[in-house]
Coordinates of C-alpha atoms (C1' of nucleotides) in Angstrom, one line a residue:
Chain D
M1 CA -3.3 16.6 -31.7
V2 CA -0.4 16.7 -28.9
R3 CA 3.4 16.2 -30.6
F4 CA 5.8 15.9 -28.6
R5 CA 9.8 15.9 -30.7
S6 CA 13.5 15.8 -29.8
T7 CA 15.6 14.9 -26.9
Y8 CA 16.6 17.5 -23.9
E9 CA 19.5 16.5 -21.0
H10 CA 17.7 18.3 -17.9
N11 CA 18.9 17.8 -14.3
I12 CA 16.9 16.3 -11.4
D13 CA 18.0 18.7 -8.2
S14 CA 18.3 17.9 -4.9
K15 CA 14.3 17.7 -4.3
G16 CA 13.3 15.5 -7.5
R17 CA 12.0 18.1 -9.3
L18 CA 12.4 18.3 -13.2
A19 CA 11.7 20.8 -15.1
I20 CA 9.3 20.4 -18.6
P21 CA 11.8 21.4 -21.7
A22 CA 10.6 24.6 -22.9
K23 CA 9.8 23.5 -26.2
M24 CA 7.7 20.6 -25.0
R25 CA 5.7 23.4 -22.7
A26 CA 4.8 24.8 -25.8
A27 CA 4.1 21.6 -27.7
G28 CA 2.0 20.2 -24.9
D29 CA 0.5 24.3 -24.1
L30 CA 1.5 23.7 -20.8
G31 CA 2.3 25.8 -18.3
P32 CA 2.4 26.4 -14.5
G33 CA -0.4 24.9 -13.2
S34 CA -0.7 22.3 -15.7
E35 CA -0.8 18.7 -14.9
L36 CA 0.6 15.7 -16.3
I37 CA 0.1 12.0 -15.9
A38 CA 3.3 10.3 -14.9
A39 CA 2.9 6.4 -15.5
V40 CA 5.1 3.5 -15.5
F41 CA 5.0 0.7 -18.1
L42 CA 6.9 -0.9 -20.9
D43 CA 10.5 0.2 -20.6
N44 CA 12.6 1.7 -18.2
C45 CA 11.6 5.1 -18.1
I46 CA 8.8 7.8 -16.5
K47 CA 5.9 8.1 -19.3
L48 CA 4.5 12.0 -19.2
F49 CA 1.2 12.2 -20.5
P50 CA -1.3 15.9 -20.5
V51 CA -4.2 14.8 -18.9
G52 CA -6.4 14.3 -22.2
E53 CA -3.9 11.4 -23.8
W54 CA -3.8 9.4 -20.7
E55 CA -7.6 9.5 -19.9
K56 CA -8.2 8.0 -23.2
L57 CA -5.8 5.1 -22.6
E58 CA -7.4 4.7 -19.5
D59 CA -11.0 4.8 -20.9
D60 CA -9.8 1.6 -22.9
L61 CA -8.4 -0.2 -20.1
L62 CA -11.6 0.7 -18.2
S63 CA -13.9 -0.9 -21.0
L64 CA -11.9 -4.1 -20.7
D65 CA -13.8 -7.4 -19.0
S66 CA -13.0 -6.8 -15.9
S67 CA -14.1 -10.9 -14.5
D68 CA -10.5 -11.4 -16.2
P69 CA -8.2 -11.2 -13.3
A70 CA -5.4 -10.5 -15.5
V71 CA -7.1 -7.8 -16.8
R72 CA -8.0 -6.8 -13.3
E73 CA -4.3 -6.9 -12.6
A74 CA -3.0 -5.3 -16.2
T75 CA -6.0 -2.0 -15.3
R76 CA -4.8 -1.9 -11.1
K77 CA -0.8 -1.9 -12.6
V78 CA -1.1 0.8 -15.1
I79 CA -3.5 3.0 -13.3
G80 CA -2.2 1.9 -9.8
S81 CA 1.4 3.4 -10.7
S82 CA 0.3 6.5 -12.5
Q83 CA 0.2 9.6 -10.5
E84 CA -0.8 13.5 -11.4
L85 CA 1.7 15.3 -11.3
E86 CA 1.2 19.6 -11.2
L87 CA 3.6 21.9 -12.1
D88 CA 5.2 24.7 -10.1
G89 CA 5.7 28.3 -11.1
Q90 CA 8.9 27.3 -12.8
A91 CA 7.0 24.6 -14.9
R92 CA 8.9 21.5 -12.5
V93 CA 7.2 18.7 -11.6
V94 CA 8.1 16.6 -8.8
L95 CA 9.0 12.8 -9.4
S96 CA 8.3 11.1 -6.8
K97 CA 10.9 7.9 -5.4
A98 CA 8.7 5.4 -6.5
L99 CA 9.2 7.2 -10.1
L100 CA 12.5 7.8 -10.1
D101 CA 13.6 4.0 -8.9
Y102 CA 11.7 2.5 -11.6
A103 CA 13.6 4.2 -14.2
N104 CA 17.2 4.2 -12.3
L105 CA 17.0 8.0 -11.7
S106 CA 17.6 9.4 -8.4
A107 CA 17.3 12.6 -7.1
S108 CA 20.7 14.9 -8.4
S109 CA 21.1 12.9 -11.5
L110 CA 20.8 13.7 -14.9
A111 CA 18.1 12.8 -17.0
L112 CA 16.9 12.7 -20.7
V113 CA 13.9 13.6 -21.5
V114 CA 12.5 12.7 -25.2
G115 CA 9.4 13.8 -27.0
V116 CA 7.4 10.7 -28.6
G117 CA 4.5 11.9 -30.1
S118 CA 1.5 11.9 -27.4
H119 CA 3.7 11.9 -24.4
M120 CA 7.4 12.5 -23.2
E121 CA 9.4 9.6 -21.5
V122 CA 12.0 10.1 -18.9
W123 CA 15.4 7.8 -19.3
N124 CA 18.3 7.4 -17.3
P125 CA 21.0 8.2 -20.0
E126 CA 22.7 5.0 -19.4
T127 CA 19.8 2.6 -19.2
Y128 CA 18.9 4.8 -22.9
Q129 CA 21.8 3.7 -24.3
A130 CA 21.6 0.0 -23.0
S131 CA 18.2 -0.4 -24.2
G132 CA 19.1 0.4 -27.8
G133 CA 21.7 -1.5 -28.0
S134 CA 20.2 -4.9 -29.8
R135 CA 18.8 -4.1 -32.4
S136 CA 20.3 -1.4 -34.9
N137 CA 18.5 1.7 -36.5
E138 CA 17.3 0.4 -39.8
D139 CA 16.1 -2.7 -38.4
L140 CA 13.5 -0.4 -36.6
F141 CA 12.6 1.8 -39.3
G142 CA 12.4 -1.7 -41.1
L143 CA 9.9 -3.0 -38.9
V144 CA 8.0 0.0 -38.3
M145 CA 7.5 0.4 -42.1
S146 CA 6.7 -3.2 -42.6
N147 CA 4.0 -2.7 -40.0
R148 CA 2.3 0.1 -41.9
K149 CA 2.1 -1.5 -44.7
A150 CA 0.7 -5.0 -42.9
S151 CA -1.8 -2.8 -41.6
P152 CA -2.5 0.6 -42.6
A153 CA -5.5 1.5 -40.5
P154 CA -4.7 2.4 -36.9
L155 CA -1.1 2.6 -36.5
S156 CA -1.1 6.1 -34.6
V157 CA -1.7 4.7 -30.7
N158 CA -0.4 1.1 -31.2
L159 CA 3.0 2.5 -31.7
S160 CA 3.5 4.2 -28.9
Y161 CA 2.8 1.4 -26.9
G162 CA 3.1 -0.9 -28.9
P163 CA 3.2 -4.7 -29.5
S164 CA 6.8 -4.0 -31.0
A165 CA 8.0 -4.8 -27.3
S166 CA 7.0 -8.2 -27.7
Chain B
M1 CA -17.1 10.7 -13.5
V2 CA -14.8 9.8 -10.5
R3 CA -11.0 8.6 -11.3
F4 CA -8.9 7.0 -8.2
R5 CA -5.0 6.9 -9.5
S6 CA -1.5 6.3 -8.1
T7 CA -0.7 3.8 -5.0
Y8 CA 0.0 4.9 -1.9
E9 CA 1.3 4.1 1.6
H10 CA -0.6 4.4 4.6
N11 CA -0.6 3.1 8.3
I12 CA -3.6 1.5 9.6
D13 CA -3.4 2.6 13.4
S14 CA -3.8 0.6 16.2
K15 CA -7.5 1.3 15.9
G16 CA -7.9 0.1 12.6
R17 CA -8.1 3.2 11.2
L18 CA -6.8 4.3 7.5
A19 CA -6.7 7.9 6.2
I20 CA -7.7 8.4 2.6
P21 CA -5.3 9.9 0.9
A22 CA -6.0 13.5 0.3
K23 CA -5.3 13.2 -3.8
M24 CA -7.9 10.5 -3.7
R25 CA -10.0 12.7 -1.1
A26 CA -9.8 15.6 -3.9
A27 CA -10.5 12.7 -7.2
G28 CA -13.7 11.3 -5.0
D29 CA -14.8 14.8 -3.2
L30 CA -14.6 13.3 -0.2
G31 CA -14.4 14.9 3.2
P32 CA -14.9 14.3 6.6
G33 CA -18.8 13.2 7.0
S34 CA -18.6 11.7 3.6
E35 CA -19.6 7.9 3.0
L36 CA -17.4 5.1 1.2
I37 CA -18.5 1.7 0.9
A38 CA -16.4 -1.0 1.3
A39 CA -16.7 -4.3 -0.1
V40 CA -14.8 -7.8 0.2
F41 CA -14.8 -9.6 -3.3
L42 CA -12.5 -10.8 -5.9
D43 CA -8.9 -10.5 -5.5
N44 CA -8.0 -10.5 -1.5
C45 CA -8.7 -6.6 -0.8
I46 CA -11.0 -4.0 0.4
K47 CA -12.5 -2.2 -2.0
L48 CA -13.7 1.0 -1.4
F49 CA -16.2 3.0 -3.4
P50 CA -18.0 6.4 -3.2
V51 CA -21.7 5.2 -2.8
G52 CA -22.8 6.7 -6.3
E53 CA -20.2 4.5 -8.0
W54 CA -21.5 1.4 -5.4
E55 CA -24.8 1.9 -6.4
K56 CA -24.4 1.7 -10.2
L57 CA -22.9 -1.6 -9.6
E58 CA -26.2 -2.9 -6.8
D59 CA -28.0 -1.6 -9.9
D60 CA -26.3 -3.6 -12.2
L61 CA -26.7 -6.9 -10.0
L62 CA -30.1 -6.4 -9.3
S63 CA -31.0 -6.1 -12.8
L64 CA -29.9 -9.9 -13.2
D65 CA -32.2 -12.5 -13.3
S66 CA -32.2 -13.7 -10.1
S67 CA -33.9 -17.1 -10.9
D68 CA -30.6 -17.9 -11.2
P69 CA -28.9 -19.4 -8.1
A70 CA -25.6 -18.1 -9.3
V71 CA -26.8 -14.7 -9.8
R72 CA -28.4 -14.6 -6.1
E73 CA -25.5 -16.2 -4.4
A74 CA -23.4 -13.7 -6.3
T75 CA -25.6 -10.8 -4.9
R76 CA -26.0 -12.0 -1.7
K77 CA -21.9 -12.4 -1.3
V78 CA -21.5 -8.7 -3.1
I79 CA -24.2 -6.9 -1.2
G80 CA -23.7 -8.3 1.6
S81 CA -20.2 -8.7 2.1
S82 CA -20.3 -4.6 1.9
Q83 CA -20.5 -1.8 4.6
E84 CA -20.8 2.2 4.8
L85 CA -17.9 3.7 6.2
E86 CA -18.2 7.1 7.3
L87 CA -15.1 9.7 7.2
D88 CA -14.2 10.9 10.4
G89 CA -12.8 14.3 11.0
Q90 CA -9.3 13.6 10.0
A91 CA -10.8 11.8 6.6
R92 CA -10.1 8.4 8.3
V93 CA -12.1 5.5 8.0
V94 CA -12.0 2.7 10.7
L95 CA -12.1 -0.5 9.1
S96 CA -13.6 -3.4 10.8
K97 CA -11.8 -6.8 11.8
A98 CA -13.6 -8.8 9.0
L99 CA -12.7 -6.3 6.5
L100 CA -8.7 -6.1 7.6
D101 CA -8.6 -10.4 7.9
Y102 CA -10.1 -10.6 4.5
A103 CA -7.2 -8.5 3.1
N104 CA -4.8 -10.2 5.2
L105 CA -3.9 -7.0 6.9
S106 CA -4.6 -6.1 10.9
A107 CA -4.5 -2.8 13.2
S108 CA -1.1 -1.3 13.3
S109 CA 0.1 -2.4 9.8
L110 CA 1.1 -0.9 6.3
A111 CA -1.5 -0.8 3.7
L112 CA -1.1 0.4 -0.2
V113 CA -4.0 2.2 -1.1
V114 CA -4.5 1.5 -5.3
G115 CA -6.4 4.1 -7.2
V116 CA -7.9 1.9 -10.1
G117 CA -10.5 4.3 -11.7
S118 CA -13.9 4.4 -10.1
H119 CA -12.6 2.5 -6.8
M120 CA -9.8 2.4 -4.6
E121 CA -8.1 -0.8 -3.4
V122 CA -6.5 -1.3 0.2
W123 CA -4.2 -4.2 0.0
N124 CA -1.4 -5.8 2.2
P125 CA 1.9 -4.8 0.4
E126 CA 3.4 -8.7 0.4
T127 CA -0.6 -10.0 -1.0
Y128 CA -0.2 -7.3 -3.4
Q129 CA 3.4 -7.9 -4.5
A130 CA 2.6 -11.3 -5.0
S131 CA -0.6 -11.0 -6.4
G132 CA 1.1 -10.1 -9.5
G133 CA 4.5 -11.8 -9.7
S134 CA 3.5 -14.1 -12.4
R135 CA 3.4 -11.8 -15.2
S136 CA 5.0 -9.3 -16.2
N137 CA 4.7 -6.0 -17.3
E138 CA 4.7 -6.7 -21.4
D139 CA 2.8 -9.8 -21.1
L140 CA -0.1 -7.7 -19.1
F141 CA -0.1 -5.0 -21.7
G142 CA 0.0 -7.5 -24.6
L143 CA -3.1 -9.0 -23.2
V144 CA -4.8 -5.4 -23.0
M145 CA -3.6 -4.3 -26.4
S146 CA -4.8 -7.3 -27.9
N147 CA -8.0 -7.5 -26.3
R148 CA -8.8 -4.0 -27.4
K149 CA -8.1 -4.9 -30.9
A150 CA -10.3 -8.5 -30.9
S151 CA -13.2 -7.0 -28.6
P152 CA -14.2 -3.5 -29.8
A153 CA -17.8 -4.1 -28.3
P154 CA -18.4 -3.0 -24.6
L155 CA -18.4 -5.1 -22.1
S156 CA -21.2 -5.6 -19.4
V157 CA -21.2 -5.2 -16.0
N158 CA -21.9 -8.5 -15.2
L159 CA -18.5 -9.6 -16.4
S160 CA -17.1 -7.9 -13.0
Y161 CA -18.4 -10.2 -10.5
G162 CA -19.3 -13.1 -12.8
P163 CA -19.3 -16.5 -12.0
S164 CA -15.1 -16.7 -12.4
A165 CA -15.4 -16.3 -8.9
S166 CA -16.8 -19.8 -7.8
Chain G
dG1 C1' 26.9 46.2 -22.4
dT2 C1' 22.1 44.7 -21.0
dG3 C1' 17.8 42.9 -20.7
dC4 C1' 15.0 38.6 -21.1
dC5 C1' 14.1 33.9 -21.3
dG6 C1' 15.7 29.0 -19.6
dG7 C1' 17.4 26.1 -16.4
dT8 C1' 18.6 25.9 -10.8
dG9 C1' 18.6 25.6 -5.9
dG10 C1' 17.1 26.4 -1.1
dG11 C1' 14.0 28.3 2.4
dG12 C1' 9.4 28.7 5.0
dA13 C1' 4.7 28.7 4.7
dA14 C1' 0.8 25.3 4.5
dA15 C1' -0.9 20.8 4.6
dA16 C1' -1.1 15.6 4.9
dG17 C1' -0.8 11.8 7.7
dT18 C1' 0.2 9.7 12.9
dG19 C1' -0.8 9.3 17.2
dG20 C1' -3.3 8.9 21.9
dG21 C1' -6.6 11.2 25.3
dG22 C1' -11.2 11.5 27.0
dA23 C1' -16.0 11.6 26.6
dA24 C1' -20.3 9.1 25.2
dG25 C1' -23.0 5.4 24.7
dG26 C1' -23.9 0.3 25.1
dT27 C1' -23.7 -4.3 26.7
dG28 C1' -23.7 -7.8 30.0
dA29 C1' -23.4 -8.7 35.2
dA30 C1' -24.2 -8.6 40.1
Chain Y
dT1 C1' -32.0 -1.1 38.2
dT2 C1' -27.1 -0.1 38.9
dC3 C1' -22.8 -0.5 38.5
dA4 C1' -18.5 -1.5 35.8
dC5 C1' -16.2 -2.2 31.9
dC6 C1' -15.4 -2.0 26.7
dT7 C1' -16.2 -0.3 22.6
dT8 C1' -16.7 3.5 19.0
dC9 C1' -16.1 8.0 18.1
dC10 C1' -14.8 12.9 18.4
dC11 C1' -11.4 16.0 19.2
dC12 C1' -6.9 17.5 20.1
dA13 C1' -1.7 17.9 19.0
dC14 C1' 2.6 16.5 16.7
dT15 C1' 5.5 15.6 13.0
dT16 C1' 7.1 15.1 8.6
dT17 C1' 6.3 16.3 4.1
dT18 C1' 4.9 18.7 0.2
dC19 C1' 4.6 22.9 -2.4
dC20 C1' 4.9 27.7 -2.9
dC21 C1' 7.6 31.6 -3.6
dC22 C1' 11.7 34.3 -4.4
dA23 C1' 16.5 34.4 -5.6
dC24 C1' 20.6 33.8 -8.4
dC25 C1' 23.1 32.0 -12.4
dG26 C1' 24.5 31.7 -17.5
dG27 C1' 23.2 32.0 -22.3
dC28 C1' 21.8 33.8 -26.1
dA29 C1' 19.7 37.9 -28.6
dC30 C1' 19.4 42.8 -29.2

DNA sequence: GTGCCGGTGGGGAAAAGTGGGGAAGGTGAA
DNA sequence: TTCACCTTCCCCACTTTTCCCCACCGGCAC
């Protein structure tokens, strides 16, 4: 199973390109020609998934009851906002303007690349700072631990996009 | 399995032609001469299916109990409103006035082409915006996740064109 | 000091998107 | 039946964007 960790500062160049940190390339077995899926939902950051991980999530979405307009809307938003990105010869991806806008990023700016287990997240440093302002580390960790006790079962995926957001 | 993703802005030219985005052509193995099925049901957009995907949907409809007037009506509306479209030499399709009208589109206007797994959807950008205005990403995703837990059972296809449309 | 690896920048070729002209075919009126 | 007109479709040409490749720069290790 794929496990991305750590945080890196990387520049987005004038063409909107972002180099995948070498450690993450190693962790995800990514090289020139590999594909990543970029998606924007929940949190103001760009989420980068290996194709396999992303397809699991897509499968879940596509198996829902599509007679429900809200399900169709969610599917459309999540899958419709995703993009396939191919790594160039220098292991970089091009982030489209739409993606950058969503995360308050732009070409020729600094970004944080955060490893979050199954995927990576690309943040505007200021947005990242601000998003964590409301809760202390202790609070957050306490929440995670109590969840673990309450439902020992399948916390794997849920934590990644989980209900804790609500 | 076919998996359309992403959203593209494309112009519908003065002749009502829409170019299929290159990535979607790749995803659906579409080229000049290929066929797509256009259909209008649920949501104010034009849905474009590869023939194979569409036929699955037709099969599901036709396997329903046709003694039920609602089933006959749904079948008639869905299959009856569909059109075969052939891609021209530049991988474009001609959208008829009836299709454009349904989606609040017209010749010489801008459209969004959204990939939603098995099919693509063509939207008027304003209609698209308005259709999702009511809910936040968090709400939608929360809904998806709670559905996931609540009903692990696979949905049948029936639900897709269900009576909720009436 | 030197070589390698990771990160950065930019130029040129190829592909994608867009627009329009003209032939072919079909329809309706004289 | 013939002509005129309109629609449809096919092809060509242009513009913009993308992406692929090459080159450089700095730092760390040997």
